[in-house]
Amino acid sequence: MNYTQTTAVPKLFIGMDVHKKSWTVHFKTDLFDNKTVTMPSDHFVLINYVEKNFAGHEVGDIRRFNRLDELAAIVGLVPGIYQSSENKINLGLTKRSNHQLRSLLIEASWVAVRTDMALQQYYRQHAHKEPNKSIIKVAHKLLSRIRAVINSGIPYQSGVVK
C-alpha cells in the first residue's frame, strides 16, 4: 500500500507593536520559534508584508477581486447590517473577517495618519466622528491603496492623492 507524505501548512501567529518611528512584527510558526522583524514606518513595507504573507495564504490572490468592496468584506472593513422589513440597523464592523489582517491594517492606519499627509488630511475630514470610526475609514483607504499597488505594480507613494 502506498502512502503519500503530505506536508502540513504551518500555522502563523502574528503580533505587532506599533510605535511612532517603526513597527515590530513578531511571528511564530510550527517550523521555527519566535522571530522578530522591526520595520520602519513606511507603508511600502506593510504592502510588501501583506502581499507576501497574507495575499497567498489568508485572502488568496488579491487580483481576483473585481471591486474593493469584495476585498473589504473579506478583510472585515464593512459594516454588519441587521435588516428586517423596513428596519435597517448598522451593527458596526462585521464579525466575519480576517481578524489578523484587519487589526494589522487598523494599527498601520494609526501610523499612516501620523506619517502620510494625504491620509492625515483624510482623517481630519472625518474628525467630527469618533476617532475609532475615523480610523476605520483610513484603514479602508489604506486597503484601497494596497490593492492599487498590487494590481498596478507601481510602488507606493506617500502623500499622493489620486
PDB file of C-alpha atoms in Angstrom, residues 26-137:
ATOM      1  CA  HIS A  26       6.586  39.130  15.987  1.00  0.00           C
ATOM      2  CA  PHE A  27       5.737  35.894  14.314  1.00  0.00           C
ATOM      3  CA  LYS A  28       5.939  32.235  15.171  1.00  0.00           C
ATOM      4  CA  THR A  29       5.148  29.171  13.121  1.00  0.00           C
ATOM      5  CA  ASP A  30       5.217  25.462  13.725  1.00  0.00           C
ATOM      6  CA  LEU A  31       8.527  25.273  11.859  1.00  0.00           C
ATOM      7  CA  PHE A  32      10.535  27.769  13.901  1.00  0.00           C
ATOM      8  CA  ASP A  33      10.417  29.697  17.159  1.00  0.00           C
ATOM      9  CA  ASN A  34       9.705  33.351  17.693  1.00  0.00           C
ATOM     10  CA  LYS A  35      11.193  35.675  15.116  1.00  0.00           C
ATOM     11  CA  THR A  36      11.069  39.439  15.318  1.00  0.00           C
ATOM     12  CA  VAL A  37      11.251  41.867  12.430  1.00  0.00           C
ATOM     13  CA  THR A  38      11.467  45.594  13.113  1.00  0.00           C
ATOM     14  CA  MET A  39      10.459  47.749  10.190  1.00  0.00           C
ATOM     15  CA  PRO A  40      10.433  51.483   9.517  1.00  0.00           C
ATOM     16  CA  SER A  41       7.003  53.030   9.463  1.00  0.00           C
ATOM     17  CA  ASP A  42       6.997  53.384   5.674  1.00  0.00           C
ATOM     18  CA  HIS A  43       3.864  51.944   4.178  1.00  0.00           C
ATOM     19  CA  PHE A  44       5.513  50.140   1.295  1.00  0.00           C
ATOM     20  CA  VAL A  45       6.950  47.725   3.854  1.00  0.00           C
ATOM     21  CA  LEU A  46       3.425  46.948   5.035  1.00  0.00           C
ATOM     22  CA  ILE A  47       2.291  46.478   1.449  1.00  0.00           C
ATOM     23  CA  ASN A  48       5.127  44.034   0.754  1.00  0.00           C
ATOM     24  CA  TYR A  49       4.405  42.233   4.018  1.00  0.00           C
ATOM     25  CA  VAL A  50       0.715  41.895   3.209  1.00  0.00           C
ATOM     26  CA  GLU A  51       1.430  40.775  -0.348  1.00  0.00           C
ATOM     27  CA  LYS A  52       3.925  38.110   0.728  1.00  0.00           C
ATOM     28  CA  ASN A  53       2.319  36.777   3.890  1.00  0.00           C
ATOM     29  CA  PHE A  54      -1.400  37.316   3.554  1.00  0.00           C
ATOM     30  CA  ALA A  55      -2.169  37.527  -0.143  1.00  0.00           C
ATOM     31  CA  GLY A  56      -1.383  33.893  -0.875  1.00  0.00           C
ATOM     32  CA  HIS A  57      -2.482  32.240   2.337  1.00  0.00           C
ATOM     33  CA  GLU A  58      -5.194  34.185   4.075  1.00  0.00           C
ATOM     34  CA  VAL A  59      -7.065  36.143   1.430  1.00  0.00           C
ATOM     35  CA  GLY A  60      -5.994  34.445  -1.760  1.00  0.00           C
ATOM     36  CA  ASP A  61      -4.776  36.362  -4.767  1.00  0.00           C
ATOM     37  CA  ILE A  62      -5.909  39.960  -4.285  1.00  0.00           C
ATOM     38  CA  ARG A  63      -6.164  40.391  -8.052  1.00  0.00           C
ATOM     39  CA  ARG A  64      -9.176  38.050  -8.116  1.00  0.00           C
ATOM     40  CA  PHE A  65     -11.402  40.689  -6.506  1.00  0.00           C
ATOM     41  CA  ASN A  66     -13.130  42.841  -9.105  1.00  0.00           C
ATOM     42  CA  ARG A  67     -14.138  45.537  -6.631  1.00  0.00           C
ATOM     43  CA  LEU A  68     -12.647  46.951  -3.474  1.00  0.00           C
ATOM     44  CA  ASP A  69     -15.872  46.170  -1.591  1.00  0.00           C
ATOM     45  CA  GLU A  70     -15.335  42.435  -2.127  1.00  0.00           C
ATOM     46  CA  LEU A  71     -11.825  42.616  -0.665  1.00  0.00           C
ATOM     47  CA  ALA A  72     -13.000  44.838   2.200  1.00  0.00           C
ATOM     48  CA  ALA A  73     -15.675  42.264   3.047  1.00  0.00           C
ATOM     49  CA  ILE A  74     -13.059  39.512   3.323  1.00  0.00           C
ATOM     50  CA  VAL A  75     -10.803  41.694   5.472  1.00  0.00           C
ATOM     51  CA  GLY A  76     -13.758  42.819   7.606  1.00  0.00           C
ATOM     52  CA  LEU A  77     -13.818  46.560   6.964  1.00  0.00           C
ATOM     53  CA  VAL A  78     -17.528  46.599   6.142  1.00  0.00           C
ATOM     54  CA  PRO A  79     -20.484  47.102   8.471  1.00  0.00           C
ATOM     55  CA  GLY A  80     -22.596  44.284   9.777  1.00  0.00           C
ATOM     56  CA  ILE A  81     -26.230  45.005   8.958  1.00  0.00           C
ATOM     57  CA  TYR A  82     -29.404  43.641  10.515  1.00  0.00           C
ATOM     58  CA  GLN A  83     -32.367  44.115   8.221  1.00  0.00           C
ATOM     59  CA  SER A  84     -35.984  43.242   8.881  1.00  0.00           C
ATOM     60  CA  SER A  85     -38.685  44.519   6.526  1.00  0.00           C
ATOM     61  CA  GLU A  86     -38.297  48.303   6.667  1.00  0.00           C
ATOM     62  CA  ASN A  87     -35.843  48.395   9.573  1.00  0.00           C
ATOM     63  CA  LYS A  88     -32.140  48.510   8.810  1.00  0.00           C
ATOM     64  CA  ILE A  89     -29.721  48.561  11.743  1.00  0.00           C
ATOM     65  CA  ASN A  90     -25.965  49.071  11.427  1.00  0.00           C
ATOM     66  CA  LEU A  91     -24.161  46.738  13.847  1.00  0.00           C
ATOM     67  CA  GLY A  92     -20.633  48.107  13.429  1.00  0.00           C
ATOM     68  CA  LEU A  93     -17.839  46.069  11.873  1.00  0.00           C
ATOM     69  CA  THR A  94     -18.806  42.615  10.720  1.00  0.00           C
ATOM     70  CA  LYS A  95     -17.715  39.613  12.753  1.00  0.00           C
ATOM     71  CA  ARG A  96     -16.936  37.665   9.571  1.00  0.00           C
ATOM     72  CA  SER A  97     -13.422  38.830   8.835  1.00  0.00           C
ATOM     73  CA  ASN A  98      -9.761  38.043   8.669  1.00  0.00           C
ATOM     74  CA  HIS A  99      -9.023  39.281  12.187  1.00  0.00           C
ATOM     75  CA  GLN A 100      -5.240  39.335  11.809  1.00  0.00           C
ATOM     76  CA  LEU A 101      -5.245  41.340   8.615  1.00  0.00           C
ATOM     77  CA  ARG A 102      -7.939  43.724   9.860  1.00  0.00           C
ATOM     78  CA  SER A 103      -6.067  44.505  13.076  1.00  0.00           C
ATOM     79  CA  LEU A 104      -2.821  44.872  11.118  1.00  0.00           C
ATOM     80  CA  LEU A 105      -4.453  47.388   8.780  1.00  0.00           C
ATOM     81  CA  ILE A 106      -6.011  49.349  11.636  1.00  0.00           C
ATOM     82  CA  GLU A 107      -2.701  49.559  13.513  1.00  0.00           C
ATOM     83  CA  ALA A 108      -0.920  50.578  10.315  1.00  0.00           C
ATOM     84  CA  SER A 109      -3.582  53.243   9.763  1.00  0.00           C
ATOM     85  CA  TRP A 110      -2.719  54.884  13.076  1.00  0.00           C
ATOM     86  CA  VAL A 111       0.895  55.092  11.893  1.00  0.00           C
ATOM     87  CA  ALA A 112      -0.233  56.296   8.456  1.00  0.00           C
ATOM     88  CA  VAL A 113      -2.207  59.170   9.964  1.00  0.00           C
ATOM     89  CA  ARG A 114       0.988  60.424  11.605  1.00  0.00           C
ATOM     90  CA  THR A 115       3.319  59.942   8.627  1.00  0.00           C
ATOM     91  CA  ASP A 116       1.315  60.276   5.386  1.00  0.00           C
ATOM     92  CA  MET A 117      -0.013  63.789   4.756  1.00  0.00           C
ATOM     93  CA  ALA A 118      -2.788  62.676   2.387  1.00  0.00           C
ATOM     94  CA  LEU A 119      -4.149  60.116   4.851  1.00  0.00           C
ATOM     95  CA  GLN A 120      -3.764  62.651   7.659  1.00  0.00           C
ATOM     96  CA  GLN A 121      -5.925  65.080   5.700  1.00  0.00           C
ATOM     97  CA  TYR A 122      -8.486  62.327   5.051  1.00  0.00           C
ATOM     98  CA  TYR A 123      -8.545  61.529   8.779  1.00  0.00           C
ATOM     99  CA  ARG A 124      -9.102  65.200   9.627  1.00  0.00           C
ATOM    100  CA  GLN A 125     -12.018  65.404   7.182  1.00  0.00           C
ATOM    101  CA  HIS A 126     -13.740  62.784   9.316  1.00  0.00           C
ATOM    102  CA  ALA A 127     -12.546  64.174  12.661  1.00  0.00           C
ATOM    103  CA  HIS A 128     -16.094  65.070  13.702  1.00  0.00           C
ATOM    104  CA  LYS A 129     -16.711  61.328  14.198  1.00  0.00           C
ATOM    105  CA  GLU A 130     -15.274  59.166  16.937  1.00  0.00           C
ATOM    106  CA  PRO A 131     -11.537  58.505  16.422  1.00  0.00           C
ATOM    107  CA  ASN A 132     -12.085  54.749  16.092  1.00  0.00           C
ATOM    108  CA  LYS A 133     -14.693  55.245  13.379  1.00  0.00           C
ATOM    109  CA  SER A 134     -12.442  57.673  11.545  1.00  0.00           C
ATOM    110  CA  ILE A 135      -9.515  55.275  11.645  1.00  0.00           C
ATOM    111  CA  ILE A 136     -11.672  52.536  10.089  1.00  0.00           C
ATOM    112  CA  LYS A 137     -12.259  54.874   7.151  1.00  0.00           C
TER     113      LYS A 137
END
